[in-house]
PDB file of C-alpha atoms in Angstrom:
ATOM      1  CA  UNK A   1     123.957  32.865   8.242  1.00 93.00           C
ATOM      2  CA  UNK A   2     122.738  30.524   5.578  1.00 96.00           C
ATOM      3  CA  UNK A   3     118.946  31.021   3.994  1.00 97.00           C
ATOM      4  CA  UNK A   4     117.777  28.271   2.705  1.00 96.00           C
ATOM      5  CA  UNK A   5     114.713  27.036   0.681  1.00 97.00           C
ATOM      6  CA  UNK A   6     113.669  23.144   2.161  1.00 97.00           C
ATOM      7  CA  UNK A   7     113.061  20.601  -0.637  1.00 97.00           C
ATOM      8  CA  UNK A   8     111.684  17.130  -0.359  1.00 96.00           C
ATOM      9  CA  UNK A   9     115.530  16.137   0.981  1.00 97.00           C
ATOM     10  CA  UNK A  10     114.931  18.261   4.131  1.00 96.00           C
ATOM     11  CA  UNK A  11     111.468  17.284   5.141  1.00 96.00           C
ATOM     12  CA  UNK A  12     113.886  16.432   8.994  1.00 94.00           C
ATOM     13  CA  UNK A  13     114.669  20.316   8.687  1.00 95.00           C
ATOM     14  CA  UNK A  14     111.660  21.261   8.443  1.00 95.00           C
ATOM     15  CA  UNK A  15     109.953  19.270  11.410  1.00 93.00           C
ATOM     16  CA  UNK A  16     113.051  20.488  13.608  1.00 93.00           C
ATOM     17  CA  UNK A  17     112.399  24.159  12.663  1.00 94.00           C
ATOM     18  CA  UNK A  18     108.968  23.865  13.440  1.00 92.00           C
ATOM     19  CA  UNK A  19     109.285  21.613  16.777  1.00 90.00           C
ATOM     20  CA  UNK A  20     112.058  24.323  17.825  1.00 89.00           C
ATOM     21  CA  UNK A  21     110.954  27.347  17.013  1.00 88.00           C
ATOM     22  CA  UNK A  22     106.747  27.228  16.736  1.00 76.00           C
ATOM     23  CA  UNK A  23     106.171  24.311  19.378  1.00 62.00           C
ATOM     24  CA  UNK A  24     108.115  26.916  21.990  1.00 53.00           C
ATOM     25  CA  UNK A  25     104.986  28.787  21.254  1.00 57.00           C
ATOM     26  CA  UNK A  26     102.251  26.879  20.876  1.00 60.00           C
ATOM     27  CA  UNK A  27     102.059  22.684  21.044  1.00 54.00           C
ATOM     28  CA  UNK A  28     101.191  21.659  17.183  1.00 64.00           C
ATOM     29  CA  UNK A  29     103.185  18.763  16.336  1.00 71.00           C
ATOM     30  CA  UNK A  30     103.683  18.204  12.538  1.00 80.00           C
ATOM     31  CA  UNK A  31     104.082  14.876  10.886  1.00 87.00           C
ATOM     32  CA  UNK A  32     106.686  13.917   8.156  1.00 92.00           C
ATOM     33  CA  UNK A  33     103.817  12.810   5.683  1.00 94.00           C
ATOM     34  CA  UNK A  34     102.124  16.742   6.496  1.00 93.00           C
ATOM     35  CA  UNK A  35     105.975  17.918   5.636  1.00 95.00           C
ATOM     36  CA  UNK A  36     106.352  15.675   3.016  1.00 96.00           C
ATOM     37  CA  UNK A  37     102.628  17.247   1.366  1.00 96.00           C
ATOM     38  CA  UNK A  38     103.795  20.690   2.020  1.00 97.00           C
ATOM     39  CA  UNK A  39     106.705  19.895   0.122  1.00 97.00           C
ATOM     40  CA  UNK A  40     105.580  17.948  -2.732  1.00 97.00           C
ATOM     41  CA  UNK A  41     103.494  21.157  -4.241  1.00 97.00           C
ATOM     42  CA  UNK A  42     105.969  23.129  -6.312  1.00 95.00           C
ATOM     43  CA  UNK A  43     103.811  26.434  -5.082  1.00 97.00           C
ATOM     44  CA  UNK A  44     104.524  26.248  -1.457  1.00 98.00           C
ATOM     45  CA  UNK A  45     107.867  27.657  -0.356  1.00 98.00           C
ATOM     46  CA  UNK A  46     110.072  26.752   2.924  1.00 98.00           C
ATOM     47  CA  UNK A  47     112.438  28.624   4.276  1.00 98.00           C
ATOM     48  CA  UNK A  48     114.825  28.173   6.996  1.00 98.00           C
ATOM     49  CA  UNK A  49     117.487  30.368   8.413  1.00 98.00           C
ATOM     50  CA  UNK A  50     120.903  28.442   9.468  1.00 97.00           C
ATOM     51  CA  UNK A  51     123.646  30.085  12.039  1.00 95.00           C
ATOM     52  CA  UNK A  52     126.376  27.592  11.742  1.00 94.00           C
ATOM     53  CA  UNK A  53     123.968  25.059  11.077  1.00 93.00           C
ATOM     54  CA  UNK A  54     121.554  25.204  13.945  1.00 95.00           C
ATOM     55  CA  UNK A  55     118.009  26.767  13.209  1.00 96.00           C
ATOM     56  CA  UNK A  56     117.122  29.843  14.055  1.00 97.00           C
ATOM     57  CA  UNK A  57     114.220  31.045  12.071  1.00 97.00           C
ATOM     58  CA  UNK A  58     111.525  30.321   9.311  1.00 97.00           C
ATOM     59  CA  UNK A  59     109.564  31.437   6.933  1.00 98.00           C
ATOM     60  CA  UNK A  60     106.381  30.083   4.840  1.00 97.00           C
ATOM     61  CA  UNK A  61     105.308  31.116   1.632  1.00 98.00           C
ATOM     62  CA  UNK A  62     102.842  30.278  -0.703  1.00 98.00           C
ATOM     63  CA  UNK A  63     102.522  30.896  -4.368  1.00 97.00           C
ATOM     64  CA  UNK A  64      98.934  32.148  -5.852  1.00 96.00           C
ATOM     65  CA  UNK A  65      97.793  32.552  -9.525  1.00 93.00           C
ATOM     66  CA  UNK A  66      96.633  35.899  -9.924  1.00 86.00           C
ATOM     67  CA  UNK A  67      93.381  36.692 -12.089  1.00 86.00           C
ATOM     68  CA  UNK A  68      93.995  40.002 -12.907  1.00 84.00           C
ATOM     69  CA  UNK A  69      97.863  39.279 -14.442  1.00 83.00           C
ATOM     70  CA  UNK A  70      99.601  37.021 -16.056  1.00 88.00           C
ATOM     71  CA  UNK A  71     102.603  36.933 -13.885  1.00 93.00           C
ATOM     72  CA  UNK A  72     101.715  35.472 -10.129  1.00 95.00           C
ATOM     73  CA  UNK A  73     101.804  36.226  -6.651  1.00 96.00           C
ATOM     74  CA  UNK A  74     103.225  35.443  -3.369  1.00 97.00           C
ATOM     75  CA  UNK A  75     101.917  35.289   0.411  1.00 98.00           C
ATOM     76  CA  UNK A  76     104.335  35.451   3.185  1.00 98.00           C
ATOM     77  CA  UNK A  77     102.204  33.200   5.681  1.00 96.00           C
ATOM     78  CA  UNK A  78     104.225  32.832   8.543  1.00 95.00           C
ATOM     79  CA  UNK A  79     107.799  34.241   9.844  1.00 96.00           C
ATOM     80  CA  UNK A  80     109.143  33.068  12.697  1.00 95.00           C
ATOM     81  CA  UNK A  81     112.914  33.495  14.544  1.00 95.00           C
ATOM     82  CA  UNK A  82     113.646  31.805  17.778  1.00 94.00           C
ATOM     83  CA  UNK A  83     113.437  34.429  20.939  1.00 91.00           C
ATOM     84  CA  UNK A  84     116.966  34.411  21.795  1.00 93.00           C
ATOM     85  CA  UNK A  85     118.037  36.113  17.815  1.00 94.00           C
ATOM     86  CA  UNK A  86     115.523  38.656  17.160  1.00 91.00           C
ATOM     87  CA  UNK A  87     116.274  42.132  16.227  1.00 90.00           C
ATOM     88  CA  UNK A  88     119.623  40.422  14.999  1.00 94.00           C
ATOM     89  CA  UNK A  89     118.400  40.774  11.124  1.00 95.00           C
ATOM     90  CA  UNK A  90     117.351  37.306  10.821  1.00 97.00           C
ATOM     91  CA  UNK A  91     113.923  38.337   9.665  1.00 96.00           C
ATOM     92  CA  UNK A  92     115.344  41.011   6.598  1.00 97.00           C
ATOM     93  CA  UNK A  93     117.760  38.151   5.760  1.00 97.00           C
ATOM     94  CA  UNK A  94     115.341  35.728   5.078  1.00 98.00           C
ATOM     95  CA  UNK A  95     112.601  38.378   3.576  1.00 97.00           C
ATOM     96  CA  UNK A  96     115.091  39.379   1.620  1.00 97.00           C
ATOM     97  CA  UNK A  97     115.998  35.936   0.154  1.00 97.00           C
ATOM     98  CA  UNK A  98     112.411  36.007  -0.701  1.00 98.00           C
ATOM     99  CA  UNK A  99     112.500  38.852  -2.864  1.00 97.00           C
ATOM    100  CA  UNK A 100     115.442  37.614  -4.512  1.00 97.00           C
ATOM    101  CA  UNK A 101     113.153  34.380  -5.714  1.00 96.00           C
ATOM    102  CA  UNK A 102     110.206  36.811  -6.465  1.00 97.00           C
ATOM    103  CA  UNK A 103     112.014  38.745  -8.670  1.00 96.00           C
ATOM    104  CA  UNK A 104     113.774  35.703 -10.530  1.00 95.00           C
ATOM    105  CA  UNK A 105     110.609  33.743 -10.703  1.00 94.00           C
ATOM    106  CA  UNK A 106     108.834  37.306 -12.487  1.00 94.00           C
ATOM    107  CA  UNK A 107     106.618  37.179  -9.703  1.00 96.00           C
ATOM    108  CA  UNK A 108     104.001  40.333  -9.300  1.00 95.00           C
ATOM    109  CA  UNK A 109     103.550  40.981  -5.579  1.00 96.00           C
ATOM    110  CA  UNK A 110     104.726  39.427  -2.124  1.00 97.00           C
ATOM    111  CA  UNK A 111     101.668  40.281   0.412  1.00 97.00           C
ATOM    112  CA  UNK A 112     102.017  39.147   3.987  1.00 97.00           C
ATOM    113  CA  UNK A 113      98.979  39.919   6.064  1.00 96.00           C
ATOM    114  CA  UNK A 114      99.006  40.271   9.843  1.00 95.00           C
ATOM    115  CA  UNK A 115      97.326  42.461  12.756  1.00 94.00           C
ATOM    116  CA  UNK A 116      97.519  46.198  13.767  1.00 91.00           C
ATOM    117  CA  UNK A 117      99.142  45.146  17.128  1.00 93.00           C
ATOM    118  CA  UNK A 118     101.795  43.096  15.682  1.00 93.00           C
ATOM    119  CA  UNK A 119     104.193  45.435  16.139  1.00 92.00           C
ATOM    120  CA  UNK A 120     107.551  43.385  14.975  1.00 92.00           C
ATOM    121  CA  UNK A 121     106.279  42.259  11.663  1.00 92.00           C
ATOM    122  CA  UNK A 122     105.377  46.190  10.650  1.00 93.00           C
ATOM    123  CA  UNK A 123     109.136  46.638  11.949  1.00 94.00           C
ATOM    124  CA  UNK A 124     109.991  44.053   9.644  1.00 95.00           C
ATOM    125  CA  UNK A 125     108.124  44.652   6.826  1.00 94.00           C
ATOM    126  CA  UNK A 126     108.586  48.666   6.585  1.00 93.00           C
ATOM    127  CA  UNK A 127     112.673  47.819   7.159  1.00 95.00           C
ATOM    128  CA  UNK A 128     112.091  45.610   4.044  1.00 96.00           C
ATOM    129  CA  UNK A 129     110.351  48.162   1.708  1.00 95.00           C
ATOM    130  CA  UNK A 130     106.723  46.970   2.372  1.00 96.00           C
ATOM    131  CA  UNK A 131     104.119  49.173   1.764  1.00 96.00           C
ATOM    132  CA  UNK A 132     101.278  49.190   4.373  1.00 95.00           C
ATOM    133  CA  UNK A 133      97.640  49.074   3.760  1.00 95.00           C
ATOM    134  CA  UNK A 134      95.431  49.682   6.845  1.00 92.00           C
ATOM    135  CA  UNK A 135      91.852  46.917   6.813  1.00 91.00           C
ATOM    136  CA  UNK A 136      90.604  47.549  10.163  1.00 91.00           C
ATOM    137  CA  UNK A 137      92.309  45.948  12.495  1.00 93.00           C
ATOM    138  CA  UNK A 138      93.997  43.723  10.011  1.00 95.00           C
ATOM    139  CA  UNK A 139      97.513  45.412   7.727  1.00 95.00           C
ATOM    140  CA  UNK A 140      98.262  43.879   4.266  1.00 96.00           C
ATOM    141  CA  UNK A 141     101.794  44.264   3.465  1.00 97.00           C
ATOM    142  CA  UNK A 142     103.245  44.387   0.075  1.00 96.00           C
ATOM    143  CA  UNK A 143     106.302  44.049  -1.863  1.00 97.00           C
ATOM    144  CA  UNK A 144     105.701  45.037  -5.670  1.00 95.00           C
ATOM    145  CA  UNK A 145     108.224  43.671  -8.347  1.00 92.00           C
ATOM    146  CA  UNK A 146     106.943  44.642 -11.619  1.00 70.00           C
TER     147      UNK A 146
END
């Protein structure tokens, strides 16, 4: 299993992980100039989870300046892994790989924010090390590196 972080030379990689793993969900289509965008901004991060080549899973991340520090901070948008290879570890593998570049890149906090019922992401995120904060019906997860 190969993590990988998309740059401008896989905008194709990132259109296939989205057509095959979000479109089975819902019907956005993306466009290569949208991909191309995305890419272009040094703070936005793509990630995308290879099993002999063949996607299986995504991640997107985007990189904040923080007011109250001088080192910034992280959001973990979206994580996604096709149907058929959940619970394999997909999901720590590529959080992990995520972590790593946090802690090289001196990087305060990775947050990922996501409902009370989303039951699979708290899986994933306490498995990780994530501390929980409760908002109503909303959780904040966090990863703290310094």
């Amino acid at each position: 299993m190969d993590i990988l972080r998309c740059t401008i030379n896989n905008v194709d990689l990132v259109i296939e992980a989205i057509n095959k793993i979000k479109k089975a969900e819902d019907l956005n289509t993306i466009e290569a100039n949208t991909v191309t965008r995305f890419l272009n901004n040094d703070n936005n991060y793509f990630f995308v989870a290879l099993d002999e080549n063949n996607v299986v899973g995504y991640a997107i991340v985007y990189r904040q300046v923080s007011l109250d520090s001088l080192n910034d901070v992280m959001c973990l948008y979206d994580i996604k892994v096709l149907k058929k290879h959940r619970a394999k570890g997909i999901g720590e593998l590529i959080i992990n790989e995520i972590k790593k570049i946090c802690e090289s890149e001196n990087i305060l906090k990775l947050w990922m924010p996501t409902n009370i019922r989303n039951i699979p992401a708290s899986i994933l995120c306490k498995k990780t090390g994530a501390m929980a904060k409760e908002l109503g019906n909303e959780v904040i997860y966090t990863y703290e590196f310094k």
